[in-house]
């Protein structure tokens, strides 16, 4: 079963507008973490924002914010004031770990964002 | 710059060969993770090391192996290479597993099998 679902293969937004990238997740663990990464066409993976399952407030990092709705198991990324440089693939990921110290990230299939001038 | 260094950036080789990918984690990070990104499988976790010890295994083939050395750098060895092994291989590091700190990724090694 897919644990991270990104339903938007591609999204388009006009420069300076806001855009929301969807992410839903599936876990039965009470403690988990959710991440968003950006992958430009050059290939590197850039960490954007993190939300812990026990965090009371939605995470924000500059123009990035995370709309975390725990009951709905969604963690949507909101990018405000889009810039041309925001054009990239965006991946939502969930951290799975246990008390033994093992950890891995489970990634969604990604959303390709294109910012139009 | 994430602080994670991967070498080489590109690698072109033939089927049946063996290659070694190298990763230096961020200063102070004890956990190292390897991921494979391919067009058909997406981003998949391969293996995790913490302070020299293997901690978790994912979808890693028996032809692949990894290790983390006392200086905390890690190597991923891929042998008997097949066309399907062509992919972008990422190394990531974090301070410790289970914390609220992110995994920081290197720029990846792009492996092409001819």
mmCIF file of C-alpha atoms in Angstrom:
data_model
loop_
_atom_site.group_PDB
_atom_site.id
_atom_site.type_symbol
_atom_site.label_atom_id
_atom_site.label_comp_id
_atom_site.label_asym_id
_atom_site.label_seq_id
_atom_site.Cartn_x
_atom_site.Cartn_y
_atom_site.Cartn_z
ATOM 1 C CA UNK A 1 0.000 0.000 0.000
ATOM 2 C CA UNK A 2 1.264 3.413 -0.906
ATOM 3 C CA UNK A 3 2.119 5.356 2.219
ATOM 4 C CA UNK A 4 2.629 8.755 0.635
ATOM 5 C CA UNK A 5 0.271 9.931 -2.069
ATOM 6 C CA UNK A 6 0.834 12.955 -4.226
ATOM 7 C CA UNK A 7 -2.124 13.148 -6.561
ATOM 8 C CA UNK A 8 -0.887 15.995 -8.756
ATOM 9 C CA UNK A 9 1.686 14.815 -11.292
ATOM 10 C CA UNK A 10 2.002 18.380 -12.582
ATOM 11 C CA UNK A 11 0.969 21.847 -11.458
ATOM 12 C CA UNK A 12 1.168 25.252 -13.107
ATOM 13 C CA UNK A 13 1.188 28.610 -11.348
ATOM 14 C CA UNK A 14 1.687 32.192 -12.389
ATOM 15 C CA UNK A 15 4.675 34.029 -11.008
ATOM 16 C CA UNK A 16 3.917 35.833 -7.731
ATOM 17 C CA UNK A 17 0.850 33.716 -7.015
ATOM 18 C CA UNK A 18 0.511 31.084 -4.287
ATOM 19 C CA UNK A 19 0.287 27.361 -4.989
ATOM 20 C CA UNK A 20 -0.633 24.333 -2.887
ATOM 21 C CA UNK A 21 0.908 20.932 -3.497
ATOM 22 C CA UNK A 22 -1.057 18.055 -2.036
ATOM 23 C CA UNK A 23 0.246 15.204 0.073
ATOM 24 C CA UNK A 24 -1.634 12.548 2.007
ATOM 25 C CA UNK A 25 -0.015 9.877 4.111
ATOM 26 C CA UNK A 26 -0.881 6.621 5.768
ATOM 27 C CA UNK A 27 0.554 5.437 9.052
ATOM 28 C CA UNK A 28 -0.638 3.859 12.273
ATOM 29 C CA UNK A 29 2.318 5.151 14.286
ATOM 30 C CA UNK A 30 1.457 8.022 16.641
ATOM 31 C CA UNK A 31 4.907 9.521 16.172
ATOM 32 C CA UNK A 32 6.064 10.390 12.692
ATOM 33 C CA UNK A 33 7.613 13.175 10.696
ATOM 34 C CA UNK A 34 6.735 14.669 7.356
ATOM 35 C CA UNK A 35 9.165 16.395 5.026
ATOM 36 C CA UNK A 36 9.067 18.248 1.753
ATOM 37 C CA UNK A 37 12.006 18.240 -0.612
ATOM 38 C CA UNK A 38 12.591 20.159 -3.848
ATOM 39 C CA UNK A 39 14.451 18.621 -6.768
ATOM 40 C CA UNK A 40 15.410 21.076 -9.528
ATOM 41 C CA UNK A 41 16.246 19.835 -13.000
ATOM 42 C CA UNK A 42 19.912 19.750 -11.957
ATOM 43 C CA UNK A 43 19.023 16.781 -9.745
ATOM 44 C CA UNK A 44 19.936 17.675 -6.184
ATOM 45 C CA UNK A 45 17.459 17.141 -3.327
ATOM 46 C CA UNK A 46 16.883 20.254 -1.249
ATOM 47 C CA UNK A 47 15.183 20.078 2.151
ATOM 48 C CA UNK A 48 12.372 22.619 2.449
ATOM 49 C CA UNK A 49 10.274 22.057 5.551
ATOM 50 C CA UNK A 50 9.496 19.587 8.338
ATOM 51 C CA UNK A 51 6.374 18.833 10.375
ATOM 52 C CA UNK A 52 6.341 16.542 13.373
ATOM 53 C CA UNK A 53 3.198 14.656 14.304
ATOM 54 C CA UNK A 54 3.131 16.243 17.747
ATOM 55 C CA UNK A 55 3.806 19.783 16.578
ATOM 56 C CA UNK A 56 0.943 22.016 17.609
ATOM 57 C CA UNK A 57 1.491 24.617 14.944
ATOM 58 C CA UNK A 58 1.913 24.339 11.199
ATOM 59 C CA UNK A 59 5.520 24.605 10.106
ATOM 60 C CA UNK A 60 6.699 27.648 8.174
ATOM 61 C CA UNK A 61 10.025 28.408 6.485
ATOM 62 C CA UNK A 62 10.106 31.676 4.596
ATOM 63 C CA UNK A 63 7.762 31.371 1.613
ATOM 64 C CA UNK A 64 7.023 27.738 2.439
ATOM 65 C CA UNK A 65 4.348 26.648 4.852
ATOM 66 C CA UNK A 66 2.850 23.293 5.619
ATOM 67 C CA UNK A 67 -0.912 22.907 5.961
ATOM 68 C CA UNK A 68 -0.975 19.986 8.381
ATOM 69 C CA UNK A 69 -4.361 18.361 8.955
ATOM 70 C CA UNK A 70 -3.677 15.387 11.179
ATOM 71 C CA UNK A 71 -7.191 13.947 11.215
ATOM 72 C CA UNK A 72 -7.272 13.946 7.435
ATOM 73 C CA UNK A 73 -3.662 12.701 7.248
ATOM 74 C CA UNK A 74 -2.688 15.450 4.894
ATOM 75 C CA UNK A 75 0.414 17.644 4.805
ATOM 76 C CA UNK A 76 0.079 20.038 1.925
ATOM 77 C CA UNK A 77 2.902 22.379 0.966
ATOM 78 C CA UNK A 78 1.974 25.995 0.305
ATOM 79 C CA UNK A 79 4.405 28.165 -1.638
ATOM 80 C CA UNK A 80 3.572 31.849 -1.489
ATOM 81 C CA UNK A 81 4.636 34.451 -4.047
ATOM 82 C CA UNK A 82 5.936 31.890 -6.551
ATOM 83 C CA UNK A 83 9.180 32.619 -8.323
ATOM 84 C CA UNK A 84 10.530 31.258 -11.597
ATOM 85 C CA UNK A 85 13.204 29.443 -9.606
ATOM 86 C CA UNK A 86 10.505 27.442 -7.830
ATOM 87 C CA UNK A 87 9.988 25.374 -10.990
ATOM 88 C CA UNK A 88 11.055 21.876 -9.931
ATOM 89 C CA UNK A 89 9.868 18.489 -8.723
ATOM 90 C CA UNK A 90 8.528 18.497 -5.182
ATOM 91 C CA UNK A 91 8.532 15.381 -3.039
ATOM 92 C CA UNK A 92 6.602 14.717 0.130
ATOM 93 C CA UNK A 93 8.222 12.159 2.430
ATOM 94 C CA UNK A 94 7.364 10.464 5.693
ATOM 95 C CA UNK A 95 9.960 9.357 8.207
ATOM 96 C CA UNK A 96 9.584 5.855 9.517
ATOM 97 C CA UNK A 97 11.732 4.920 12.498
ATOM 98 C CA UNK A 98 11.772 2.616 15.486
ATOM 99 C CA UNK A 99 13.257 2.605 18.958
ATOM 100 C CA UNK A 100 16.195 0.628 17.690
ATOM 101 C CA UNK A 101 17.386 3.658 15.770
ATOM 102 C CA UNK A 102 16.485 2.533 12.287
ATOM 103 C CA UNK A 103 15.071 5.214 10.064
ATOM 104 C CA UNK A 104 14.104 5.675 6.469
ATOM 105 C CA UNK A 105 12.196 8.172 4.384
ATOM 106 C CA UNK A 106 9.281 6.966 2.277
ATOM 107 C CA UNK A 107 8.710 9.261 -0.679
ATOM 108 C CA UNK A 108 5.719 10.072 -2.806
ATOM 109 C CA UNK A 109 5.989 10.077 -6.584
ATOM 110 C CA UNK A 110 6.373 13.835 -6.691
ATOM 111 C CA UNK A 111 4.670 16.833 -8.260
ATOM 112 C CA UNK A 112 6.274 18.775 -11.081
ATOM 113 C CA UNK A 113 5.673 22.481 -10.533
ATOM 114 C CA UNK A 114 6.035 24.930 -13.386
ATOM 115 C CA UNK A 115 5.996 28.648 -12.642
ATOM 116 C CA UNK A 116 4.959 30.748 -15.631
ATOM 117 C CA UNK A 117 6.157 34.343 -16.073
ATOM 118 C CA UNK B 1 25.195 23.342 -0.196
ATOM 119 C CA UNK B 2 23.876 20.561 2.034
ATOM 120 C CA UNK B 3 27.305 19.656 3.373
ATOM 121 C CA UNK B 4 26.977 16.065 2.124
ATOM 122 C CA UNK B 5 29.583 15.199 -0.513
ATOM 123 C CA UNK B 6 29.121 12.445 -3.045
ATOM 124 C CA UNK B 7 31.686 11.259 -5.569
ATOM 125 C CA UNK B 8 31.758 10.737 -8.444
ATOM 126 C CA UNK B 9 28.971 12.883 -9.850
ATOM 127 C CA UNK B 10 28.669 10.769 -12.971
ATOM 128 C CA UNK B 11 29.666 7.193 -13.667
ATOM 129 C CA UNK B 12 29.364 5.348 -16.955
ATOM 130 C CA UNK B 13 30.159 1.674 -17.078
ATOM 131 C CA UNK B 14 29.125 -1.577 -18.698
ATOM 132 C CA UNK B 15 26.972 -4.496 -17.657
ATOM 133 C CA UNK B 16 28.670 -6.989 -15.391
ATOM 134 C CA UNK B 17 31.048 -4.422 -13.914
ATOM 135 C CA UNK B 18 31.455 -3.280 -10.313
ATOM 136 C CA UNK B 19 31.468 0.304 -9.038
ATOM 137 C CA UNK B 20 31.887 2.077 -5.735
ATOM 138 C CA UNK B 21 30.022 5.226 -4.792
ATOM 139 C CA UNK B 22 31.397 7.363 -2.000
ATOM 140 C CA UNK B 23 29.683 9.640 0.480
ATOM 141 C CA UNK B 24 31.002 12.010 3.130
ATOM 142 C CA UNK B 25 28.275 13.069 5.569
ATOM 143 C CA UNK B 26 27.832 16.511 7.071
ATOM 144 C CA UNK B 27 30.167 17.267 9.932
ATOM 145 C CA UNK B 28 28.673 15.866 13.124
ATOM 146 C CA UNK B 29 26.132 13.609 11.414
ATOM 147 C CA UNK B 30 26.338 9.991 12.538
ATOM 148 C CA UNK B 31 23.617 8.476 10.358
ATOM 149 C CA UNK B 32 24.106 7.848 6.660
ATOM 150 C CA UNK B 33 21.373 6.719 4.295
ATOM 151 C CA UNK B 34 21.466 5.548 0.679
ATOM 152 C CA UNK B 35 18.601 6.012 -1.766
ATOM 153 C CA UNK B 36 18.086 5.040 -5.387
ATOM 154 C CA UNK B 37 16.039 7.205 -7.749
ATOM 155 C CA UNK B 38 14.917 5.623 -11.001
ATOM 156 C CA UNK B 39 12.197 6.541 -13.471
ATOM 157 C CA UNK B 40 10.118 3.435 -12.819
ATOM 158 C CA UNK B 41 10.638 2.966 -9.061
ATOM 159 C CA UNK B 42 10.903 6.564 -7.911
ATOM 160 C CA UNK B 43 12.927 7.290 -4.775
ATOM 161 C CA UNK B 44 13.625 4.135 -2.796
ATOM 162 C CA UNK B 45 15.465 3.646 0.478
ATOM 163 C CA UNK B 46 18.358 1.221 0.259
ATOM 164 C CA UNK B 47 20.202 1.121 3.567
ATOM 165 C CA UNK B 48 21.052 3.074 6.733
ATOM 166 C CA UNK B 49 24.225 3.137 8.804
ATOM 167 C CA UNK B 50 24.672 4.726 12.208
ATOM 168 C CA UNK B 51 28.140 5.289 13.587
ATOM 169 C CA UNK B 52 29.536 2.404 11.608
ATOM 170 C CA UNK B 53 26.753 -0.092 12.181
ATOM 171 C CA UNK B 54 24.015 -1.135 9.800
ATOM 172 C CA UNK B 55 20.655 -0.070 11.217
ATOM 173 C CA UNK B 56 18.053 -0.576 8.515
ATOM 174 C CA UNK B 57 17.745 -2.245 5.161
ATOM 175 C CA UNK B 58 15.291 -1.422 2.441
ATOM 176 C CA UNK B 59 14.983 -2.542 -1.153
ATOM 177 C CA UNK B 60 18.657 -3.266 -1.553
ATOM 178 C CA UNK B 61 19.657 -6.033 -3.952
ATOM 179 C CA UNK B 62 22.056 -8.759 -2.836
ATOM 180 C CA UNK B 63 24.450 -7.521 -5.527
ATOM 181 C CA UNK B 64 24.681 -4.243 -3.607
ATOM 182 C CA UNK B 65 26.513 -3.723 -0.348
ATOM 183 C CA UNK B 66 27.497 -0.770 1.772
ATOM 184 C CA UNK B 67 29.635 0.120 4.739
ATOM 185 C CA UNK B 68 30.403 3.055 6.968
ATOM 186 C CA UNK B 69 33.967 3.618 8.033
ATOM 187 C CA UNK B 70 35.363 4.913 11.362
ATOM 188 C CA UNK B 71 35.656 8.415 9.900
ATOM 189 C CA UNK B 72 31.908 8.106 9.120
ATOM 190 C CA UNK B 73 32.210 8.241 5.362
ATOM 191 C CA UNK B 74 30.242 5.573 3.572
ATOM 192 C CA UNK B 75 30.597 3.572 0.387
ATOM 193 C CA UNK B 76 27.953 1.829 -1.679
ATOM 194 C CA UNK B 77 29.266 -1.045 -3.771
ATOM 195 C CA UNK B 78 27.278 -2.200 -6.783
ATOM 196 C CA UNK B 79 28.389 -5.379 -8.540
ATOM 197 C CA UNK B 80 27.351 -7.480 -11.543
ATOM 198 C CA UNK B 81 25.715 -4.375 -12.879
ATOM 199 C CA UNK B 82 22.624 -4.649 -15.039
ATOM 200 C CA UNK B 83 20.963 -2.123 -17.325
ATOM 201 C CA UNK B 84 18.213 -1.662 -14.761
ATOM 202 C CA UNK B 85 20.718 -0.390 -12.198
ATOM 203 C CA UNK B 86 21.004 2.862 -14.130
ATOM 204 C CA UNK B 87 19.728 5.477 -11.690
ATOM 205 C CA UNK B 88 20.579 8.460 -9.548
ATOM 206 C CA UNK B 89 22.007 7.299 -6.224
ATOM 207 C CA UNK B 90 21.706 9.644 -3.272
ATOM 208 C CA UNK B 91 23.447 9.644 0.024
ATOM 209 C CA UNK B 92 21.854 11.516 2.920
ATOM 210 C CA UNK B 93 22.948 12.151 6.477
ATOM 211 C CA UNK B 94 21.385 13.250 9.728
ATOM 212 C CA UNK B 95 22.507 13.849 13.277
ATOM 213 C CA UNK B 96 20.629 10.861 14.616
ATOM 214 C CA UNK B 97 17.678 8.745 13.671
ATOM 215 C CA UNK B 98 14.255 9.619 15.004
ATOM 216 C CA UNK B 99 14.964 13.243 15.739
ATOM 217 C CA UNK B 100 13.159 16.171 14.200
ATOM 218 C CA UNK B 101 16.212 16.975 12.145
ATOM 219 C CA UNK B 102 15.947 16.379 8.398
ATOM 220 C CA UNK B 103 18.031 14.090 6.307
ATOM 221 C CA UNK B 104 20.300 16.263 4.188
ATOM 222 C CA UNK B 105 21.013 14.922 0.733
ATOM 223 C CA UNK B 106 24.114 15.031 -1.381
ATOM 224 C CA UNK B 107 23.943 15.973 -5.050
ATOM 225 C CA UNK B 108 23.825 12.319 -6.073
ATOM 226 C CA UNK B 109 25.837 10.043 -8.334
ATOM 227 C CA UNK B 110 24.279 9.443 -11.728
ATOM 228 C CA UNK B 111 25.081 5.899 -12.795
ATOM 229 C CA UNK B 112 24.638 4.924 -16.435
ATOM 230 C CA UNK B 113 25.019 1.309 -17.509
ATOM 231 C CA UNK B 114 25.719 0.770 -21.201
#
